[in-house]
mmCIF file of C-alpha atoms and ligand atoms in Angstrom:
data_model
loop_
_atom_site.group_PDB
_atom_site.id
_atom_site.type_symbol
_atom_site.label_atom_id
_atom_site.label_comp_id
_atom_site.label_asym_id
_atom_site.label_seq_id
_atom_site.Cartn_x
_atom_site.Cartn_y
_atom_site.Cartn_z
ATOM 1 C CA MET A 1 -0.001 0.147 -0.093
ATOM 2 C CA LYS A 2 1.303 3.362 -0.885
ATOM 3 C CA ILE A 3 -0.290 5.913 1.464
ATOM 4 C CA ALA A 4 -0.858 9.373 -0.169
ATOM 5 C CA ARG A 5 -2.587 11.133 2.850
ATOM 6 C CA VAL A 6 -4.176 10.789 6.225
ATOM 7 C CA THR A 7 -7.170 12.956 7.308
ATOM 8 C CA LEU A 8 -8.347 13.480 10.788
ATOM 9 C CA ARG A 9 -11.723 14.626 11.544
ATOM 10 C CA GLN A 10 -13.450 15.530 14.846
ATOM 11 C CA LEU A 11 -17.017 15.009 14.784
ATOM 12 C CA ARG A 12 -19.833 16.058 17.276
ATOM 13 C CA MET A 13 -22.915 13.916 17.020
ATOM 14 C CA ARG A 14 -25.980 14.156 19.263
ATOM 15 C CA LEU A 15 -27.002 11.079 21.093
ATOM 16 C CA LYS A 16 -30.626 9.971 21.458
ATOM 17 C CA ALA A 17 -30.465 10.229 25.188
ATOM 18 C CA PRO A 18 -27.879 11.476 27.606
ATOM 19 C CA PHE A 19 -25.042 9.223 28.633
ATOM 20 C CA VAL A 20 -23.977 9.382 32.311
ATOM 21 C CA THR A 21 -20.522 9.116 33.376
ATOM 22 C CA SER A 22 -18.576 9.843 36.611
ATOM 23 C CA PHE A 23 -17.856 13.100 35.132
ATOM 24 C CA GLY A 24 -21.577 14.137 34.607
ATOM 25 C CA SER A 25 -23.620 13.356 31.625
ATOM 26 C CA PHE A 26 -23.337 14.125 27.987
ATOM 27 C CA LEU A 27 -25.748 14.387 25.132
ATOM 28 C CA ASP A 28 -23.349 15.363 22.362
ATOM 29 C CA LYS A 29 -20.445 12.943 21.671
ATOM 30 C CA ASP A 30 -17.172 14.094 20.291
ATOM 31 C CA PHE A 31 -15.033 11.513 18.678
ATOM 32 C CA LEU A 32 -12.297 11.354 15.897
ATOM 33 C CA LEU A 33 -12.357 9.455 12.417
ATOM 34 C CA VAL A 34 -9.347 8.663 10.460
ATOM 35 C CA GLU A 35 -9.365 8.297 6.758
ATOM 36 C CA VAL A 36 -6.216 6.741 5.198
ATOM 37 C CA THR A 37 -6.186 7.194 1.375
ATOM 38 C CA ASP A 38 -3.602 5.487 -0.951
ATOM 39 C CA THR A 39 -2.171 6.763 -4.286
ATOM 40 C CA ASP A 40 -5.088 4.951 -6.240
ATOM 41 C CA GLY A 41 -7.551 7.222 -4.323
ATOM 42 C CA THR A 42 -8.994 4.438 -2.101
ATOM 43 C CA SER A 43 -9.727 5.171 1.481
ATOM 44 C CA GLY A 44 -9.940 3.122 4.528
ATOM 45 C CA TRP A 45 -11.728 4.532 7.877
ATOM 46 C CA GLY A 46 -11.055 4.116 11.507
ATOM 47 C CA GLU A 47 -12.829 5.616 14.613
ATOM 48 C CA SER A 48 -11.185 6.466 17.922
ATOM 49 C CA VAL A 49 -13.223 5.401 20.907
ATOM 50 C CA ALA A 50 -11.752 7.910 23.113
ATOM 51 C CA PHE A 51 -14.224 10.335 25.196
ATOM 52 C CA SER A 52 -13.915 13.962 25.754
ATOM 53 C CA SER A 53 -12.754 13.487 29.416
ATOM 54 C CA PRO A 54 -10.764 10.641 30.902
ATOM 55 C CA TRP A 55 -13.455 8.708 32.983
ATOM 56 C CA TYR A 56 -12.940 5.449 31.172
ATOM 57 C CA SER A 57 -9.360 5.537 30.582
ATOM 58 C CA GLU A 58 -6.553 8.275 30.548
ATOM 59 C CA GLU A 59 -7.122 9.036 26.760
ATOM 60 C CA THR A 60 -9.239 11.868 25.397
ATOM 61 C CA VAL A 61 -10.233 13.141 21.924
ATOM 62 C CA LYS A 62 -7.577 15.962 22.571
ATOM 63 C CA THR A 63 -4.921 13.415 23.510
ATOM 64 C CA ASN A 64 -5.634 11.191 20.663
ATOM 65 C CA TRP A 65 -5.374 14.125 18.120
ATOM 66 C CA HIS A 66 -1.922 15.034 19.539
ATOM 67 C CA ILE A 67 -0.557 11.406 19.397
ATOM 68 C CA LEU A 68 -1.952 10.779 15.795
ATOM 69 C CA GLU A 69 -0.573 14.181 14.493
ATOM 70 C CA ASP A 70 2.928 14.266 16.308
ATOM 71 C CA PHE A 71 3.757 10.520 16.553
ATOM 72 C CA LEU A 72 1.717 7.685 14.684
ATOM 73 C CA ILE A 73 0.815 9.491 11.480
ATOM 74 C CA PRO A 74 4.642 10.360 11.126
ATOM 75 C CA ILE A 75 5.558 6.690 11.877
ATOM 76 C CA LEU A 76 2.956 5.417 9.314
ATOM 77 C CA PHE A 77 4.533 7.667 6.780
ATOM 78 C CA LYS A 78 8.204 6.494 7.362
ATOM 79 C CA GLU A 79 7.815 3.192 5.477
ATOM 80 C CA PRO A 80 5.533 1.436 3.150
ATOM 81 C CA VAL A 81 2.864 -0.911 4.746
ATOM 82 C CA ARG A 82 2.704 -4.419 3.180
ATOM 83 C CA HIS A 83 0.203 -5.570 5.744
ATOM 84 C CA PRO A 84 -1.722 -3.939 8.649
ATOM 85 C CA GLY A 85 -0.521 -6.604 11.003
ATOM 86 C CA GLU A 86 2.943 -4.963 10.952
ATOM 87 C CA LEU A 87 1.668 -1.714 12.685
ATOM 88 C CA SER A 88 1.053 -2.791 16.081
ATOM 89 C CA ALA A 89 4.883 -3.466 16.303
ATOM 90 C CA ARG A 90 5.744 -0.235 14.630
ATOM 91 C CA PHE A 91 3.589 1.648 17.009
ATOM 92 C CA SER A 92 4.906 -0.089 19.973
ATOM 93 C CA PRO A 93 7.701 2.203 20.902
ATOM 94 C CA LEU A 94 4.989 4.576 21.852
ATOM 95 C CA ARG A 95 3.752 3.623 25.405
ATOM 96 C CA ARG A 96 0.006 2.844 25.675
ATOM 97 C CA ASN A 97 -2.402 5.614 23.848
ATOM 98 C CA ASN A 98 -4.071 2.536 22.513
ATOM 99 C CA MET A 99 -7.297 4.356 21.350
ATOM 100 C CA ALA A 100 -5.140 6.599 19.007
ATOM 101 C CA LYS A 101 -3.198 3.569 17.790
ATOM 102 C CA SER A 102 -6.387 1.611 17.210
ATOM 103 C CA ALA A 103 -8.146 4.414 15.208
ATOM 104 C CA LEU A 104 -5.212 4.587 12.649
ATOM 105 C CA GLU A 105 -4.542 0.770 12.487
ATOM 106 C CA GLY A 106 -8.353 0.125 11.861
ATOM 107 C CA ALA A 107 -8.210 2.645 8.890
ATOM 108 C CA VAL A 108 -5.260 0.767 7.480
ATOM 109 C CA TRP A 109 -6.988 -2.530 8.047
ATOM 110 C CA ASP A 110 -10.120 -1.141 6.182
ATOM 111 C CA LEU A 111 -8.044 -0.004 3.227
ATOM 112 C CA TYR A 112 -6.157 -3.201 2.999
ATOM 113 C CA ALA A 113 -9.333 -5.320 2.963
ATOM 114 C CA ARG A 114 -10.837 -3.203 0.195
ATOM 115 C CA ARG A 115 -7.813 -3.143 -1.847
ATOM 116 C CA SER A 116 -7.478 -7.034 -1.550
ATOM 117 C CA GLY A 117 -11.415 -7.380 -2.304
ATOM 118 C CA GLN A 118 -12.387 -9.083 0.782
ATOM 119 C CA ALA A 119 -14.710 -8.291 3.605
ATOM 120 C CA LEU A 120 -12.791 -6.872 6.893
ATOM 121 C CA ALA A 121 -14.223 -9.863 8.743
ATOM 122 C CA ALA A 122 -12.791 -12.295 6.172
ATOM 123 C CA ALA A 123 -9.389 -10.395 6.111
ATOM 124 C CA LEU A 124 -9.199 -11.008 10.050
ATOM 125 C CA GLY A 125 -10.096 -14.680 9.714
ATOM 126 C CA GLY A 126 -13.606 -14.661 10.795
ATOM 127 C CA GLU A 127 -15.998 -17.164 9.444
ATOM 128 C CA LYS A 128 -19.421 -16.394 10.885
ATOM 129 C CA ALA A 129 -22.260 -15.225 8.620
ATOM 130 C CA GLU A 130 -24.006 -13.446 11.382
ATOM 131 C CA ILE A 131 -23.330 -12.407 15.117
ATOM 132 C CA GLU A 132 -25.476 -12.320 18.211
ATOM 133 C CA VAL A 133 -25.871 -9.153 20.086
ATOM 134 C CA GLY A 134 -27.054 -7.885 23.552
ATOM 135 C CA ILE A 135 -27.755 -4.586 24.938
ATOM 136 C CA SER A 136 -26.390 -2.393 27.801
ATOM 137 C CA ILE A 137 -28.661 -0.529 30.095
ATOM 138 C CA GLY A 138 -27.439 2.269 32.246
ATOM 139 C CA ILE A 139 -28.527 3.063 35.788
ATOM 140 C CA GLN A 140 -32.200 4.140 35.768
ATOM 141 C CA PRO A 141 -33.976 6.581 38.110
ATOM 142 C CA THR A 142 -36.192 3.543 39.410
ATOM 143 C CA ILE A 143 -36.400 -0.078 39.101
ATOM 144 C CA THR A 144 -39.728 0.266 37.315
ATOM 145 C CA ASP A 145 -38.030 2.433 34.654
ATOM 146 C CA LEU A 146 -35.352 -0.355 34.306
ATOM 147 C CA LEU A 147 -37.926 -3.269 34.192
ATOM 148 C CA ARG A 148 -39.657 -1.380 31.418
ATOM 149 C CA LEU A 149 -36.583 -0.814 29.304
ATOM 150 C CA ILE A 150 -35.547 -4.549 29.709
ATOM 151 C CA GLU A 151 -39.120 -5.599 28.571
ATOM 152 C CA ARG A 152 -38.777 -3.345 25.390
ATOM 153 C CA HIS A 153 -35.326 -4.561 24.613
ATOM 154 C CA ALA A 154 -36.143 -8.183 25.139
ATOM 155 C CA ALA A 155 -39.029 -7.809 22.897
ATOM 156 C CA GLU A 156 -36.656 -6.275 20.240
ATOM 157 C CA GLY A 157 -34.927 -9.759 20.319
ATOM 158 C CA TYR A 158 -31.640 -8.665 22.070
ATOM 159 C CA ARG A 159 -29.837 -11.795 23.113
ATOM 160 C CA ARG A 160 -28.738 -10.754 26.487
ATOM 161 C CA ILE A 161 -29.355 -7.849 28.864
ATOM 162 C CA LYS A 162 -26.507 -5.975 30.574
ATOM 163 C CA VAL A 163 -27.506 -3.837 33.723
ATOM 164 C CA LYS A 164 -25.122 -1.347 35.111
ATOM 165 C CA ILE A 165 -24.641 -1.718 39.061
ATOM 166 C CA LYS A 166 -23.205 0.277 41.890
ATOM 167 C CA PRO A 167 -23.330 0.132 45.619
ATOM 168 C CA GLY A 168 -27.101 1.131 46.518
ATOM 169 C CA TRP A 169 -28.097 -0.282 43.082
ATOM 170 C CA ASP A 170 -27.245 -3.760 42.864
ATOM 171 C CA ILE A 171 -28.637 -6.730 44.926
ATOM 172 C CA GLU A 172 -32.180 -5.522 45.264
ATOM 173 C CA VAL A 173 -32.321 -4.414 41.351
ATOM 174 C CA ILE A 174 -30.885 -7.741 40.165
ATOM 175 C CA LYS A 175 -33.370 -9.692 42.287
ATOM 176 C CA GLU A 176 -36.391 -7.736 40.918
ATOM 177 C CA VAL A 177 -35.091 -8.127 37.373
ATOM 178 C CA ARG A 178 -34.763 -11.895 38.003
ATOM 179 C CA ARG A 179 -38.257 -11.979 39.425
ATOM 180 C CA HIS A 180 -39.855 -10.354 36.427
ATOM 181 C CA PHE A 181 -37.551 -12.066 33.908
ATOM 182 C CA PRO A 182 -36.487 -15.567 35.418
ATOM 183 C CA ASP A 183 -34.842 -16.838 32.099
ATOM 184 C CA ILE A 184 -33.482 -13.920 30.435
ATOM 185 C CA PRO A 185 -29.660 -14.125 29.811
ATOM 186 C CA LEU A 186 -28.552 -11.320 32.341
ATOM 187 C CA MET A 187 -25.237 -9.876 33.315
ATOM 188 C CA ALA A 188 -24.276 -6.980 35.652
ATOM 189 C CA ASP A 189 -21.496 -4.304 35.010
ATOM 190 C CA ALA A 190 -19.871 -2.613 37.863
ATOM 191 C CA ASN A 191 -17.383 -0.308 36.033
ATOM 192 C CA SER A 192 -15.030 -0.721 39.048
ATOM 193 C CA ALA A 193 -17.563 0.576 41.646
ATOM 194 C CA TYR A 194 -16.523 -2.009 44.416
ATOM 195 C CA ARG A 195 -13.612 -3.067 46.554
ATOM 196 C CA LEU A 196 -12.468 -6.336 47.694
ATOM 197 C CA GLY A 197 -14.043 -5.511 51.134
ATOM 198 C CA ASP A 198 -17.526 -5.829 49.151
ATOM 199 C CA ALA A 199 -16.934 -9.476 48.511
ATOM 200 C CA ALA A 200 -19.686 -10.771 50.841
ATOM 201 C CA ARG A 201 -22.193 -8.267 49.091
ATOM 202 C CA LEU A 202 -21.063 -9.341 45.753
ATOM 203 C CA LYS A 203 -21.412 -13.015 46.766
ATOM 204 C CA GLU A 204 -25.156 -12.349 47.048
ATOM 205 C CA LEU A 205 -25.331 -12.086 43.466
ATOM 206 C CA ASP A 206 -24.383 -15.710 42.970
ATOM 207 C CA ALA A 207 -28.023 -16.410 43.800
ATOM 208 C CA TYR A 208 -29.280 -14.850 40.454
ATOM 209 C CA ASN A 209 -27.890 -17.015 37.711
ATOM 210 C CA LEU A 210 -25.877 -13.931 36.078
ATOM 211 C CA MET A 211 -23.764 -14.847 32.989
ATOM 212 C CA MET A 212 -21.051 -12.779 34.462
ATOM 213 C CA ILE A 213 -20.194 -9.703 36.687
ATOM 214 C CA GLU A 214 -18.196 -7.182 34.651
ATOM 215 C CA GLN A 215 -15.146 -5.392 36.169
ATOM 216 C CA PRO A 216 -16.305 -5.375 39.693
ATOM 217 C CA LEU A 217 -13.010 -4.005 41.174
ATOM 218 C CA ALA A 218 -10.580 -1.265 40.363
ATOM 219 C CA PHE A 219 -9.911 -0.399 36.693
ATOM 220 C CA ASP A 220 -6.213 -1.266 37.036
ATOM 221 C CA ASP A 221 -6.439 -4.444 39.213
ATOM 222 C CA ILE A 222 -6.056 -7.993 38.602
ATOM 223 C CA ILE A 223 -4.844 -9.134 42.014
ATOM 224 C CA ASP A 224 -7.917 -8.360 43.985
ATOM 225 C CA HIS A 225 -10.059 -9.729 41.198
ATOM 226 C CA ALA A 226 -8.342 -13.039 41.687
ATOM 227 C CA ALA A 227 -9.196 -13.124 45.332
ATOM 228 C CA LEU A 228 -12.641 -12.320 44.558
ATOM 229 C CA GLN A 229 -13.073 -14.680 41.694
ATOM 230 C CA ALA A 230 -12.113 -17.442 44.300
ATOM 231 C CA GLN A 231 -14.998 -16.459 46.399
ATOM 232 C CA LEU A 232 -17.816 -16.275 43.695
ATOM 233 C CA SER A 233 -19.376 -18.749 41.542
ATOM 234 C CA THR A 234 -20.448 -16.061 38.956
ATOM 235 C CA PRO A 235 -17.881 -15.691 36.431
ATOM 236 C CA ILE A 236 -15.876 -12.330 36.482
ATOM 237 C CA CYS A 237 -15.281 -10.582 33.195
ATOM 238 C CA LEU A 238 -12.582 -8.208 32.931
ATOM 239 C CA ASP A 239 -12.942 -4.793 30.635
ATOM 240 C CA GLU A 240 -10.819 -1.904 31.941
ATOM 241 C CA SER A 241 -7.931 -4.012 33.249
ATOM 242 C CA ILE A 242 -7.038 -5.768 29.963
ATOM 243 C CA HIS A 243 -4.913 -3.689 27.605
ATOM 244 C CA SER A 244 -2.888 -6.386 25.790
ATOM 245 C CA ALA A 245 -2.660 -10.049 25.029
ATOM 246 C CA GLU A 246 0.002 -10.028 28.031
ATOM 247 C CA ASP A 247 -2.330 -8.542 30.451
ATOM 248 C CA ALA A 248 -4.967 -11.063 29.430
ATOM 249 C CA ARG A 249 -2.347 -14.113 29.984
ATOM 250 C CA LYS A 250 -1.569 -12.773 33.341
ATOM 251 C CA ALA A 251 -5.134 -12.316 34.418
ATOM 252 C CA ILE A 252 -6.066 -15.925 33.169
ATOM 253 C CA GLU A 253 -2.924 -17.382 34.946
ATOM 254 C CA LEU A 254 -3.821 -15.524 38.252
ATOM 255 C CA GLY A 255 -7.457 -16.751 37.850
ATOM 256 C CA SER A 256 -8.627 -13.020 37.926
ATOM 257 C CA CYS A 257 -11.489 -13.534 35.490
ATOM 258 C CA LYS A 258 -13.227 -16.491 33.444
ATOM 259 C CA ILE A 259 -14.439 -14.086 30.631
ATOM 260 C CA ILE A 260 -12.819 -11.234 28.769
ATOM 261 C CA ASN A 261 -14.607 -8.239 27.259
ATOM 262 C CA ILE A 262 -12.562 -7.312 24.062
ATOM 263 C CA LYS A 263 -12.640 -3.570 22.847
ATOM 264 C CA ILE A 264 -10.500 -2.834 20.057
ATOM 265 C CA GLY A 265 -9.632 0.585 20.926
ATOM 266 C CA ARG A 266 -8.866 -0.352 24.530
ATOM 267 C CA VAL A 267 -6.339 -2.848 23.336
ATOM 268 C CA GLY A 268 -4.603 -0.973 20.509
ATOM 269 C CA GLY A 269 -6.274 -2.249 17.485
ATOM 270 C CA LEU A 270 -7.511 -5.220 15.369
ATOM 271 C CA THR A 271 -4.252 -6.914 15.561
ATOM 272 C CA GLU A 272 -3.900 -6.943 19.255
ATOM 273 C CA ALA A 273 -7.571 -7.604 19.706
ATOM 274 C CA ARG A 274 -7.240 -10.943 17.424
ATOM 275 C CA ARG A 275 -4.086 -11.872 19.492
ATOM 276 C CA ILE A 276 -6.301 -11.757 22.805
ATOM 277 C CA HIS A 277 -9.021 -13.700 20.980
ATOM 278 C CA ASP A 278 -6.493 -16.227 20.086
ATOM 279 C CA LEU A 279 -4.948 -16.628 23.391
ATOM 280 C CA CYS A 280 -8.524 -16.847 25.025
ATOM 281 C CA LEU A 281 -9.562 -19.502 22.455
ATOM 282 C CA ASP A 282 -6.597 -21.627 23.250
ATOM 283 C CA ARG A 283 -7.197 -21.202 27.157
ATOM 284 C CA GLY A 284 -11.097 -21.826 27.020
ATOM 285 C CA ILE A 285 -11.771 -18.349 28.056
ATOM 286 C CA PRO A 286 -15.001 -17.203 26.204
ATOM 287 C CA VAL A 287 -14.601 -13.572 24.860
ATOM 288 C CA TRP A 288 -17.253 -10.760 23.627
ATOM 289 C CA CYS A 289 -17.011 -7.439 21.991
ATOM 290 C CA GLY A 290 -17.815 -4.351 24.077
ATOM 291 C CA GLY A 291 -19.097 -0.924 23.185
ATOM 292 C CA MET A 292 -17.997 2.539 23.504
ATOM 293 C CA LEU A 293 -20.967 4.455 21.903
ATOM 294 C CA GLU A 294 -19.425 4.286 18.567
ATOM 295 C CA SER A 295 -20.619 5.737 15.299
ATOM 296 C CA GLY A 296 -21.295 3.358 12.413
ATOM 297 C CA ILE A 297 -17.432 3.249 11.602
ATOM 298 C CA GLY A 298 -16.512 1.884 14.996
ATOM 299 C CA ARG A 299 -19.487 -0.297 15.070
ATOM 300 C CA ALA A 300 -18.570 -1.854 11.810
ATOM 301 C CA HIS A 301 -15.172 -2.732 13.082
ATOM 302 C CA ASN A 302 -16.778 -4.353 16.144
ATOM 303 C CA ILE A 303 -18.859 -6.558 13.912
ATOM 304 C CA ALA A 304 -15.791 -7.753 11.836
ATOM 305 C CA ILE A 305 -13.796 -8.772 14.973
ATOM 306 C CA THR A 306 -16.753 -10.591 16.499
ATOM 307 C CA SER A 307 -16.865 -12.718 13.354
ATOM 308 C CA LEU A 308 -13.965 -14.753 14.995
ATOM 309 C CA PRO A 309 -14.992 -18.108 16.408
ATOM 310 C CA GLY A 310 -14.096 -17.156 20.140
ATOM 311 C CA PHE A 311 -16.498 -14.704 20.430
ATOM 312 C CA THR A 312 -19.117 -16.959 21.711
ATOM 313 C CA LEU A 313 -21.144 -14.627 23.888
ATOM 314 C CA PRO A 314 -23.364 -11.638 22.760
ATOM 315 C CA GLY A 315 -21.713 -8.202 22.499
ATOM 316 C CA ASP A 316 -22.737 -4.674 23.029
ATOM 317 C CA THR A 317 -22.853 -3.731 19.392
ATOM 318 C CA ALA A 318 -26.398 -2.534 19.241
ATOM 319 C CA ALA A 319 -28.220 -1.105 16.120
ATOM 320 C CA SER A 320 -27.310 2.286 14.863
ATOM 321 C CA SER A 321 -30.768 3.613 15.750
ATOM 322 C CA ARG A 322 -30.183 2.775 19.465
ATOM 323 C CA TYR A 323 -27.805 5.688 19.683
ATOM 324 C CA TRP A 324 -28.315 7.980 16.613
ATOM 325 C CA GLU A 325 -31.103 9.740 14.680
ATOM 326 C CA GLN A 326 -28.939 9.132 11.476
ATOM 327 C CA ASP A 327 -25.848 7.221 11.407
ATOM 328 C CA ILE A 328 -22.959 8.226 9.123
ATOM 329 C CA ILE A 329 -22.751 4.950 7.132
ATOM 330 C CA ASP A 330 -24.852 3.399 4.656
ATOM 331 C CA PRO A 331 -26.620 1.024 5.271
ATOM 332 C CA GLU A 332 -26.839 1.636 9.112
ATOM 333 C CA VAL A 333 -26.191 -1.354 11.496
ATOM 334 C CA ILE A 334 -29.584 -3.278 11.706
ATOM 335 C CA VAL A 335 -30.411 -5.814 14.282
ATOM 336 C CA GLU A 336 -32.853 -8.496 13.687
ATOM 337 C CA ASN A 337 -33.850 -10.819 16.147
ATOM 338 C CA GLY A 338 -30.937 -10.199 18.191
ATOM 339 C CA ARG A 339 -28.506 -10.796 15.340
ATOM 340 C CA ILE A 340 -26.423 -8.614 12.745
ATOM 341 C CA ARG A 341 -25.407 -9.993 9.551
ATOM 342 C CA ILE A 342 -21.800 -9.825 8.594
ATOM 343 C CA PRO A 343 -21.573 -7.812 5.360
ATOM 344 C CA LYS A 344 -19.682 -9.526 2.410
ATOM 345 C CA LYS A 345 -18.594 -6.393 0.583
ATOM 346 C CA PRO A 346 -14.807 -5.422 0.675
ATOM 347 C CA GLY A 347 -13.572 -3.569 3.636
ATOM 348 C CA LEU A 348 -16.171 -2.502 6.471
ATOM 349 C CA GLY A 349 -19.008 -3.388 4.243
ATOM 350 C CA PHE A 350 -20.853 -0.207 5.144
ATOM 351 C CA GLU A 351 -20.067 3.063 3.175
ATOM 352 C CA PRO A 352 -19.135 6.291 5.143
ATOM 353 C CA VAL A 353 -21.720 9.003 3.928
ATOM 354 C CA ARG A 354 -19.485 11.863 3.319
ATOM 355 C CA ASN A 355 -22.111 14.641 3.470
ATOM 356 C CA ARG A 356 -23.449 13.467 6.804
ATOM 357 C CA MET A 357 -20.000 13.175 8.091
ATOM 358 C CA ASP A 358 -19.416 16.843 6.920
ATOM 359 C CA GLN A 359 -22.431 18.095 8.704
ATOM 360 C CA HIS A 360 -21.179 16.906 12.169
ATOM 361 C CA THR A 361 -17.148 17.745 11.510
ATOM 362 C CA ILE A 362 -16.113 20.576 13.826
ATOM 363 C CA ARG A 363 -12.491 20.283 12.903
ATOM 364 C CA SER A 364 -10.298 18.391 10.236
ATOM 365 C CA GLN A 365 -6.692 18.264 8.979
ATOM 366 C CA THR A 366 -5.030 16.412 6.232
ATOM 367 C CA TYR A 367 -1.332 15.109 6.556
ATOM 368 C CA ARG A 368 0.844 13.961 3.496
ATOM 369 C CA PRO A 369 4.298 12.194 3.705
HETATM 370 MG MG1 LIG B 401 -17.632 -2.603 30.935
#
């Protein structure tokens, strides 16, 4: 591939409903898109999943722009790229900044797949024709509101329900959900809201047949999670703690989790995501693909990685219409009976719609070798 230019865009798109984080709530989501164009004029697309403030990880939209502009794009321009799988090694002298790396690497993967006439899923080695997806529901004002939402999304066919929990919104909530939906595939995500001292309380969740509890303890911990897992029969799934295949290996060997949530951006790109998948497949650890409120571009990357055989649990990649009035890809991501068909067209299989992107672009810059 001979790369002629890279364009960074910052988009601001309105969500259908406010998203609540520890920094407050936001309705407008800012994110970066990366377009990598080769000398023949073919473009590949990637999305950064970094948020505007560092509540999920240390990366933000602003830090990603800086790292892409000043470090990653210059590294990309230094030598020709034969295969996108080379990039994670070329980016490795730069510590972390995984979401920035992933955005650029993802665009090159899409470009490579388009140029070689294969779907991105196939280029990654995926064989599934469709994937199963679930839905994630945030903390609600009342249990009645939560039950109403679960009822609606279960009727839409989503294959599992994920409920966010925190101290004061946990045991009673899960108990009520189970009472109303005894058989629904159900899991809880704590986003690091507990400490090991809460083990006795978390153990009460064992009574409700949860598929897993996601990231109960600190965002950077694997030691206390191992101690907690030894006390729980509910499988622990790690999200925030896993940044690489090496992190995954250590967590598995310590017994810190029985399931891993793979987010492409958190682990530095599709190549590292596939590495974690391969390791987990080998060790008998099921994986699934988490969501970061992506636009259609990021959503398409999630769909492609989920086509790999070890993604045996439903992921968080809901329909475009769950988050956006109108997505920036055509067709939009559609969920039918809890399933998404994996596109067969070359590359992402969803076309970016430039005029819709332009409407939401608040900053853009093009770089040339
Ligand atoms: Mg999570």
